């Protein structure tokens, strides 16, 4: 151990910190090996609380054959409970890490107790991940826990709606009329042609300068003959993000005078939720994720809602995994497109950018004239805005 004696105190401290981190990373199973090296003293382990908290969650990876308990979370005589575990996590780790641990606790290890205790549920960070988990397990919630869950859903949905609403309105209602003026003066509404034409008389020949003494702005169109938006949403488990964003976007469209919006969800049955578009929280709490998929049946129901095909946009949100044979789905799609409707097939509607879907069905529908894409909510609003211009 002569080399240790030659080290300066700060070097020894640095080595001990490094070994402590390795011990935290490798877990208790590495303790004996580190101890045998002569460089590590278990009594000087600095991260006991973190080790217990992480072990409570991640020891679920191990079974009795590795010498650990199969159930209960954690090695040894841990006394952690779910509420205490969550409290310790929030004390020991930054917010970003807390959200990751909560997500893995729910998604990877099925720690559903987080959603069944009112106080624990209310202490969690309201975010999209928590919203997804509430939607999955809401059927097991009752009484005060369910009411708390609804308030969390409302908070997340309202935050999401506020983020999306202004851009959606700008995309859809921001179409300009050259025949009316607008008190709202912005570059977006500036009529360059009219401004130049009306100010030609002010051209300064001596200084070769164009002088503008008045700017002219366009007004927004308020259409009387509204477009009909029909949104059919596959509520299978793989479409959860798309269900959430579709519901929020439909509620935004519902409030716009330019659009008449219908929304229905489907598995093997169809449930029309148009009368719940005023309250997207009530709408989302009505969704039952999972089950089979009968896309053709949903398309035929949507077809019955078409009033004016030339002013109808039909949006199908689905992974296109038809459970009742593909040909009826293709025939129904063909009838909708041939009637004169614009058809948009969304294999995903979210900000994740990834989608798992039946690519053969997507190509077939695209060949018929449907627009097939995985897009963000803002891109959906832009797409609708371009069509109704």
Short mmCIF file of C-alpha atoms in Angstrom, two decimals:
data_model
loop_
_atom_site.label_atom_id
_atom_site.label_comp_id
_atom_site.label_asym_id
_atom_site.label_seq_id
_atom_site.Cartn_x
_atom_site.Cartn_y
_atom_site.Cartn_z
CA UNK A 1 0.00 0.00 0.00
CA UNK A 2 3.04 2.24 -0.44
CA UNK A 3 1.40 4.08 -3.35
CA UNK A 4 -1.51 5.04 -1.11
CA UNK A 5 0.90 6.57 1.43
CA UNK A 6 2.46 8.69 -1.28
CA UNK A 7 -0.86 10.19 -2.34
CA UNK A 8 -1.95 13.63 -1.29
CA UNK A 9 -5.17 13.87 0.82
CA UNK A 10 -7.17 15.40 -2.03
CA UNK A 11 -6.13 12.54 -4.35
CA UNK A 12 -7.23 9.97 -1.77
CA UNK A 13 -10.57 11.74 -1.40
CA UNK A 14 -11.03 11.80 -5.17
CA UNK A 15 -10.31 8.05 -5.40
CA UNK A 16 -12.81 7.35 -2.64
CA UNK A 17 -15.48 9.39 -4.45
CA UNK A 18 -14.85 7.49 -7.68
CA UNK A 19 -15.11 4.13 -5.87
CA UNK A 20 -18.29 5.25 -4.15
CA UNK A 21 -19.83 6.06 -7.52
CA UNK A 22 -18.76 2.70 -8.92
CA UNK A 23 -20.30 1.00 -5.90
CA UNK A 24 -23.58 2.89 -6.47
CA UNK A 25 -23.55 1.97 -10.15
CA UNK A 26 -22.65 -1.72 -9.71
CA UNK A 27 -24.79 -2.35 -6.63
CA UNK A 28 -24.21 -4.42 -3.44
CA UNK A 29 -23.06 -7.44 -5.45
CA UNK A 30 -19.84 -5.58 -6.26
CA UNK A 31 -19.12 -4.60 -2.66
CA UNK A 32 -17.03 -7.67 -1.75
CA UNK A 33 -14.86 -7.31 -4.89
CA UNK A 34 -14.27 -3.62 -4.22
CA UNK A 35 -13.45 -4.40 -0.59
CA UNK A 36 -10.94 -7.10 -1.55
CA UNK A 37 -9.07 -4.59 -3.71
CA UNK A 38 -8.08 -2.79 -0.53
CA UNK A 39 -9.19 0.54 -1.97
CA UNK A 40 -12.79 0.54 -0.79
CA UNK A 41 -14.25 0.64 2.71
CA UNK A 42 -17.99 -0.21 2.95
CA UNK A 43 -18.24 1.96 6.05
CA UNK A 44 -17.34 4.98 3.93
CA UNK A 45 -20.06 4.42 1.31
CA UNK A 46 -21.63 7.87 0.81
CA UNK A 47 -24.72 7.01 -1.21
CA UNK A 48 -26.70 4.70 1.07
CA UNK A 49 -29.99 6.56 0.65
CA UNK A 50 -29.67 6.70 -3.14
CA UNK A 51 -28.71 3.02 -3.20
CA UNK A 52 -31.81 2.08 -1.23
CA UNK A 53 -34.12 4.19 -3.39
CA UNK A 54 -32.69 2.90 -6.68
CA UNK A 55 -32.59 -0.66 -5.37
CA UNK A 56 -36.26 -0.49 -4.41
CA UNK A 57 -37.08 0.06 -8.08
CA UNK A 58 -34.36 -1.58 -10.14
CA UNK A 59 -33.88 -4.74 -8.06
CA UNK A 60 -37.13 -5.86 -9.64
CA UNK A 61 -34.88 -6.92 -12.52
CA UNK A 62 -33.49 -9.72 -10.36
CA UNK A 63 -34.97 -12.96 -9.03
CA UNK A 64 -34.27 -15.43 -6.25
CA UNK A 65 -31.72 -17.29 -8.38
CA UNK A 66 -29.39 -14.27 -8.06
CA UNK A 67 -29.80 -14.24 -4.31
CA UNK A 68 -32.31 -11.38 -4.17
CA UNK A 69 -35.93 -11.29 -3.18
CA UNK A 70 -38.25 -11.69 -6.11
CA UNK A 71 -40.89 -9.33 -4.80
CA UNK A 72 -41.01 -6.32 -2.54
CA UNK A 73 -38.43 -4.17 -4.29
CA UNK A 74 -34.95 -3.73 -2.92
CA UNK A 75 -32.23 -5.92 -1.44
CA UNK A 76 -32.02 -6.73 2.23
CA UNK A 77 -34.37 -5.36 4.87
CA UNK A 78 -35.61 -2.28 3.06
CA UNK A 79 -38.49 -0.58 4.85
CA UNK A 80 -39.47 1.62 1.91
CA UNK A 81 -43.12 1.98 0.94
CA UNK A 82 -44.35 3.53 -2.30
CA UNK A 83 -45.18 6.94 -0.71
CA UNK A 84 -41.86 7.03 1.16
CA UNK A 85 -39.97 5.92 -1.96
CA UNK A 86 -41.49 8.77 -3.96
CA UNK A 87 -40.69 11.25 -1.20
CA UNK A 88 -37.05 10.10 -1.09
CA UNK A 89 -36.73 10.24 -4.87
CA UNK A 90 -37.88 13.86 -4.87
CA UNK A 91 -35.44 14.72 -2.08
CA UNK A 92 -32.38 13.04 -3.59
CA UNK A 93 -32.65 13.69 -7.33
CA UNK A 94 -33.25 16.67 -9.65
CA UNK A 95 -36.67 17.08 -11.30
CA UNK A 96 -35.57 15.66 -14.65
CA UNK A 97 -34.34 12.45 -12.97
CA UNK A 98 -37.50 12.23 -10.85
CA UNK A 99 -39.65 12.21 -13.99
CA UNK A 100 -37.53 9.42 -15.51
CA UNK A 101 -37.80 7.30 -12.34
CA UNK A 102 -41.57 7.85 -12.13
CA UNK A 103 -41.96 6.89 -15.78
CA UNK A 104 -39.95 3.68 -15.40
CA UNK A 105 -41.74 2.82 -12.16
CA UNK A 106 -45.07 2.91 -14.00
CA UNK A 107 -44.18 1.75 -17.49
CA UNK A 108 -41.43 -0.78 -16.88
CA UNK A 109 -42.10 -2.15 -13.41
CA UNK A 110 -45.86 -1.73 -13.10
CA UNK A 111 -45.69 0.16 -9.81
CA UNK A 112 -49.38 0.97 -10.06
CA UNK A 113 -49.60 1.84 -6.38
CA UNK A 114 -48.44 5.29 -7.48
CA UNK A 115 -51.85 5.76 -9.07
CA UNK A 116 -53.97 4.30 -6.27
CA UNK A 117 -52.99 6.54 -3.38
CA UNK A 118 -54.56 10.00 -3.50
CA UNK A 119 -51.69 11.81 -1.77
CA UNK A 120 -49.03 10.04 -3.84
CA UNK A 121 -50.93 10.72 -7.07
CA UNK A 122 -51.31 14.41 -6.26
CA UNK A 123 -47.60 14.71 -5.43
CA UNK A 124 -46.55 13.48 -8.88
CA UNK A 125 -45.56 15.86 -11.69
CA UNK A 126 -48.52 16.45 -14.05
CA UNK A 127 -47.18 15.60 -17.51
CA UNK A 128 -47.98 13.59 -20.62
CA UNK A 129 -46.48 10.41 -19.19
CA UNK A 130 -48.68 10.60 -16.09
CA UNK A 131 -51.70 11.35 -18.28
CA UNK A 132 -51.02 8.22 -20.36
CA UNK A 133 -50.78 6.08 -17.25
CA UNK A 134 -53.97 7.50 -15.78
CA UNK A 135 -55.77 6.67 -19.02
CA UNK A 136 -54.47 3.10 -18.84
CA UNK A 137 -55.41 2.48 -15.21
CA UNK A 138 -58.39 4.78 -14.66
CA UNK A 139 -60.71 1.75 -14.62
CA UNK A 140 -59.10 0.68 -11.35
CA UNK A 141 -59.48 4.09 -9.70
CA UNK A 142 -62.41 4.95 -7.46
CA UNK A 143 -63.74 7.77 -5.32
CA UNK A 144 -61.31 10.51 -4.32
CA UNK A 145 -58.44 8.92 -6.25
CA UNK A 146 -60.45 9.11 -9.47
CA UNK A 147 -61.36 12.75 -8.79
CA UNK A 148 -57.70 13.59 -8.24
CA UNK A 149 -56.82 11.79 -11.46
CA UNK A 150 -59.39 13.85 -13.36
CA UNK A 151 -57.90 17.08 -12.02
CA UNK A 152 -54.45 15.98 -13.19
CA UNK A 153 -55.86 15.12 -16.61
CA UNK A 154 -57.53 18.52 -16.76
CA UNK A 155 -54.30 20.34 -15.89
CA UNK A 156 -52.22 18.47 -18.49
CA UNK A 157 -54.90 18.78 -21.19
CA UNK A 158 -55.40 22.50 -20.57
CA UNK A 159 -51.66 23.11 -20.74
CA UNK A 160 -51.52 21.15 -23.98
CA UNK A 161 -54.52 22.96 -25.45
CA UNK A 162 -53.00 26.37 -24.64
CA UNK A 163 -49.77 25.35 -26.38
CA UNK A 164 -51.58 24.25 -29.54
CA UNK A 165 -54.60 26.54 -29.79
CA UNK A 166 -53.01 29.77 -31.00
CA UNK A 167 -51.07 28.09 -33.80
CA UNK A 168 -54.14 26.08 -34.83
CA UNK A 169 -56.29 29.21 -34.99
CA UNK A 170 -53.63 31.04 -36.96
CA UNK A 171 -53.36 28.19 -39.46
CA UNK A 172 -57.10 27.76 -39.97
CA UNK A 173 -58.61 31.21 -39.31
CA UNK A 174 -55.64 33.26 -40.51
CA UNK A 175 -56.76 33.25 -44.15
CA UNK A 176 -56.90 36.79 -45.46
CA UNK A 177 -59.54 38.76 -47.30
CA UNK A 178 -58.29 41.42 -49.73
CA UNK A 179 -61.64 43.19 -49.55
CA UNK A 180 -61.83 44.05 -45.87
CA UNK A 181 -59.42 45.90 -43.62
CA UNK A 182 -58.05 44.65 -40.34
CA UNK A 183 -57.35 46.70 -37.24
CA UNK A 184 -54.75 44.11 -36.23
CA UNK A 185 -51.58 45.34 -37.93
CA UNK A 186 -48.97 42.65 -38.45
CA UNK A 187 -46.61 41.57 -41.19
CA UNK A 188 -48.75 38.46 -41.64
CA UNK A 189 -51.74 40.56 -42.78
CA UNK A 190 -49.85 43.28 -44.67
CA UNK A 191 -51.15 43.68 -48.24
CA UNK A 192 -47.93 44.60 -50.08
CA UNK A 193 -49.56 45.07 -53.51
CA UNK A 194 -52.24 47.43 -52.26
CA UNK A 195 -49.76 49.36 -50.09
CA UNK A 196 -47.41 49.96 -53.04
CA UNK A 197 -50.21 50.88 -55.47
CA UNK A 198 -51.81 53.39 -53.08
CA UNK A 199 -48.48 55.06 -52.27
CA UNK A 200 -47.07 55.43 -55.81
CA UNK A 201 -48.14 59.07 -55.77
CA UNK A 202 -45.66 59.65 -52.97
CA UNK A 203 -42.57 58.62 -54.98
CA UNK A 204 -39.74 61.12 -54.42
CA UNK A 205 -38.10 61.54 -57.88
CA UNK A 206 -35.33 63.80 -56.69
CA UNK A 207 -34.05 61.38 -54.04
CA UNK A 208 -35.29 58.29 -55.90
CA UNK A 209 -37.06 57.19 -52.80
CA UNK A 210 -40.41 55.47 -52.25
CA UNK A 211 -42.30 57.15 -49.40
CA UNK A 212 -45.06 55.20 -47.64
CA UNK A 213 -47.48 57.30 -45.65
CA UNK A 214 -50.02 54.52 -45.09
CA UNK A 215 -49.92 50.72 -44.75
CA UNK A 216 -52.86 48.56 -45.83
CA UNK A 217 -53.76 45.33 -44.04
CA UNK A 218 -56.10 42.51 -45.00
CA UNK A 219 -59.00 41.31 -42.85
CA UNK A 220 -59.71 37.72 -41.89
CA UNK A 221 -62.37 35.73 -43.73
CA UNK A 222 -65.32 34.56 -41.68
CA UNK A 223 -66.84 31.81 -43.83
CA UNK A 224 -70.55 31.08 -43.66
CA UNK A 225 -70.38 27.73 -45.45
CA UNK A 226 -68.31 25.80 -42.91
CA UNK A 227 -66.06 22.86 -43.62
CA UNK A 228 -67.00 19.55 -42.07
CA UNK A 229 -64.16 17.81 -40.18
CA UNK A 230 -64.77 14.15 -39.37
CA UNK A 231 -62.14 12.55 -37.11
CA UNK A 232 -62.18 8.78 -36.56
CA UNK A 233 -59.73 7.62 -33.89
CA UNK A 234 -58.55 4.06 -33.35
CA UNK A 235 -58.46 3.57 -29.56
CA UNK A 236 -56.17 0.52 -29.56
CA UNK A 237 -53.41 0.68 -26.92
CA UNK A 238 -50.66 1.43 -29.45
CA UNK A 239 -52.45 4.64 -30.47
CA UNK A 240 -52.57 6.22 -27.01
CA UNK A 241 -50.57 9.39 -27.83
CA UNK A 242 -52.63 9.89 -30.97
CA UNK A 243 -55.88 9.48 -29.02
CA UNK A 244 -54.79 12.23 -26.62
CA UNK A 245 -53.69 14.68 -29.31
CA UNK A 246 -56.69 13.90 -31.54
CA UNK A 247 -59.06 14.68 -28.67
CA UNK A 248 -57.33 17.96 -27.85
CA UNK A 249 -57.16 19.06 -31.49
CA UNK A 250 -60.81 18.11 -32.07
CA UNK A 251 -61.83 20.25 -29.09
CA UNK A 252 -59.87 23.17 -30.57
CA UNK A 253 -61.45 22.72 -34.02
CA UNK A 254 -64.89 22.49 -32.36
CA UNK A 255 -64.52 26.07 -31.10
CA UNK A 256 -63.72 27.51 -34.54
CA UNK A 257 -66.58 28.99 -36.56
CA UNK A 258 -64.96 27.88 -39.80
CA UNK A 259 -65.31 24.19 -38.93
CA UNK A 260 -68.05 21.79 -38.01
CA UNK A 261 -66.29 19.00 -36.13
CA UNK A 262 -67.28 15.40 -35.47
CA UNK A 263 -65.17 13.03 -33.38
CA UNK A 264 -65.69 9.34 -32.76
CA UNK A 265 -63.49 6.57 -31.40
CA UNK A 266 -63.62 2.92 -32.36
CA UNK A 267 -62.35 -0.57 -31.65
CA UNK A 268 -64.82 -3.23 -32.74
CA UNK A 269 -67.62 -0.76 -31.90
CA UNK A 270 -68.02 2.94 -32.65
CA UNK A 271 -68.61 5.58 -29.96
CA UNK A 272 -69.48 9.12 -31.10
CA UNK A 273 -67.97 11.70 -28.73
CA UNK A 274 -68.97 14.86 -30.61
CA UNK A 275 -71.27 15.95 -27.78
CA UNK A 276 -68.28 15.88 -25.39
CA UNK A 277 -65.97 18.12 -27.40
CA UNK A 278 -66.71 21.05 -25.08
CA UNK A 279 -64.79 19.20 -22.36
CA UNK A 280 -61.76 17.21 -23.61
CA UNK A 281 -61.19 15.86 -20.09
CA UNK A 282 -64.61 14.20 -20.00
CA UNK A 283 -63.87 13.00 -23.52
CA UNK A 284 -60.54 11.38 -22.62
CA UNK A 285 -61.91 9.76 -19.49
CA UNK A 286 -64.50 8.07 -21.76
CA UNK A 287 -61.84 6.32 -23.85
CA UNK A 288 -61.28 2.63 -23.17
CA UNK A 289 -57.92 1.68 -24.63
CA UNK A 290 -57.36 -1.77 -26.09
CA UNK A 291 -59.55 -4.38 -27.74
CA UNK A 292 -59.94 -5.34 -31.38
CA UNK A 293 -60.10 -3.08 -34.41
CA UNK A 294 -62.82 -2.81 -37.05
CA UNK A 295 -61.71 0.05 -39.29
CA UNK A 296 -64.23 -0.61 -42.08
CA UNK A 297 -67.11 -0.29 -39.63
CA UNK A 298 -65.72 3.03 -38.39
CA UNK A 299 -65.31 4.34 -41.95
CA UNK A 300 -68.89 3.46 -42.82
CA UNK A 301 -70.12 5.27 -39.72
CA UNK A 302 -68.06 8.33 -40.65
CA UNK A 303 -69.45 8.14 -44.18
CA UNK A 304 -72.94 8.55 -42.73
CA UNK A 305 -71.89 11.92 -41.24
CA UNK A 306 -70.89 13.41 -44.59
CA UNK A 307 -73.24 16.20 -45.67
CA UNK A 308 -71.30 18.07 -48.37
CA UNK A 309 -68.44 15.87 -49.68
CA UNK A 310 -66.68 18.72 -51.48
CA UNK A 311 -66.34 20.56 -48.16
CA UNK A 312 -65.53 17.55 -45.98
CA UNK A 313 -62.16 16.52 -44.58
CA UNK A 314 -62.18 12.92 -43.30
CA UNK A 315 -59.33 12.15 -40.87
CA UNK A 316 -58.63 8.52 -39.93
CA UNK A 317 -56.18 8.12 -37.03
CA UNK A 318 -55.09 4.49 -36.97
CA UNK A 319 -52.19 2.05 -37.26
CA UNK A 320 -54.26 0.42 -40.05
CA UNK A 321 -54.11 -3.01 -38.40
CA UNK A 322 -57.59 -4.12 -39.51
CA UNK A 323 -58.96 -7.06 -37.57
CA UNK A 324 -61.74 -7.96 -40.02
CA UNK A 325 -59.99 -8.25 -43.37
CA UNK A 326 -58.52 -5.39 -45.37
CA UNK A 327 -60.78 -5.36 -48.45
CA UNK A 328 -63.89 -3.89 -46.73
CA UNK A 329 -61.62 -1.15 -45.33
CA UNK A 330 -60.29 -0.36 -48.80
CA UNK A 331 -63.81 -0.28 -50.31
CA UNK A 332 -65.07 2.09 -47.63
CA UNK A 333 -62.05 4.36 -48.11
CA UNK A 334 -62.54 4.34 -51.89
CA UNK A 335 -66.21 5.36 -51.50
CA UNK A 336 -65.27 8.28 -49.23
CA UNK A 337 -62.57 9.54 -51.60
CA UNK A 338 -64.67 9.03 -54.74
CA UNK A 339 -67.49 11.03 -53.15
CA UNK A 340 -65.19 14.06 -53.22
CA UNK A 341 -63.94 14.15 -49.63
CA UNK A 342 -60.34 14.93 -48.76
CA UNK A 343 -59.07 11.98 -46.76
CA UNK A 344 -56.12 12.13 -44.39
CA UNK A 345 -54.82 8.93 -42.76
CA UNK A 346 -52.68 9.62 -39.70
CA UNK A 347 -50.53 6.70 -38.63
CA UNK A 348 -49.52 8.86 -35.66
CA UNK A 349 -50.52 12.27 -34.33
CA UNK A 350 -48.00 13.34 -31.71
CA UNK A 351 -44.58 14.92 -31.23
CA UNK A 352 -42.70 11.63 -30.89
CA UNK A 353 -42.08 11.28 -34.62
CA UNK A 354 -42.35 7.50 -34.68
CA UNK A 355 -45.19 5.28 -35.84
CA UNK A 356 -45.74 1.53 -36.13
CA UNK A 357 -48.37 0.73 -38.73
CA UNK A 358 -49.34 -1.58 -41.61
CA UNK A 359 -47.20 -0.15 -44.41
CA UNK A 360 -48.91 -2.22 -47.10
CA UNK A 361 -52.30 -0.78 -46.16
CA UNK A 362 -50.80 2.73 -46.04
CA UNK A 363 -49.44 2.39 -49.59
CA UNK A 364 -52.77 1.07 -50.87
CA UNK A 365 -54.69 3.99 -49.36
CA UNK A 366 -52.13 6.48 -50.70
CA UNK A 367 -52.56 5.01 -54.19
CA UNK A 368 -56.31 5.67 -53.88
CA UNK A 369 -55.67 9.35 -53.26
CA UNK A 370 -55.60 9.55 -49.47
CA UNK A 371 -52.85 11.57 -47.80
CA UNK A 372 -51.00 9.21 -45.42
CA UNK A 373 -48.56 10.57 -42.84
CA UNK A 374 -47.36 10.64 -39.26
CA UNK A 375 -47.50 14.31 -38.28
CA UNK A 376 -47.55 16.72 -35.37
CA UNK A 377 -50.73 18.51 -34.22
CA UNK A 378 -49.42 21.80 -35.64
CA UNK A 379 -48.84 20.18 -39.02
CA UNK A 380 -52.41 18.88 -38.96
CA UNK A 381 -53.75 22.39 -38.44
CA UNK A 382 -51.54 23.70 -41.26
CA UNK A 383 -52.77 20.95 -43.59
CA UNK A 384 -56.43 21.78 -42.86
CA UNK A 385 -55.73 25.50 -43.24
CA UNK A 386 -54.27 25.01 -46.72
CA UNK A 387 -57.25 22.95 -47.89
CA UNK A 388 -59.96 25.33 -46.73
CA UNK A 389 -58.21 28.42 -48.14
#
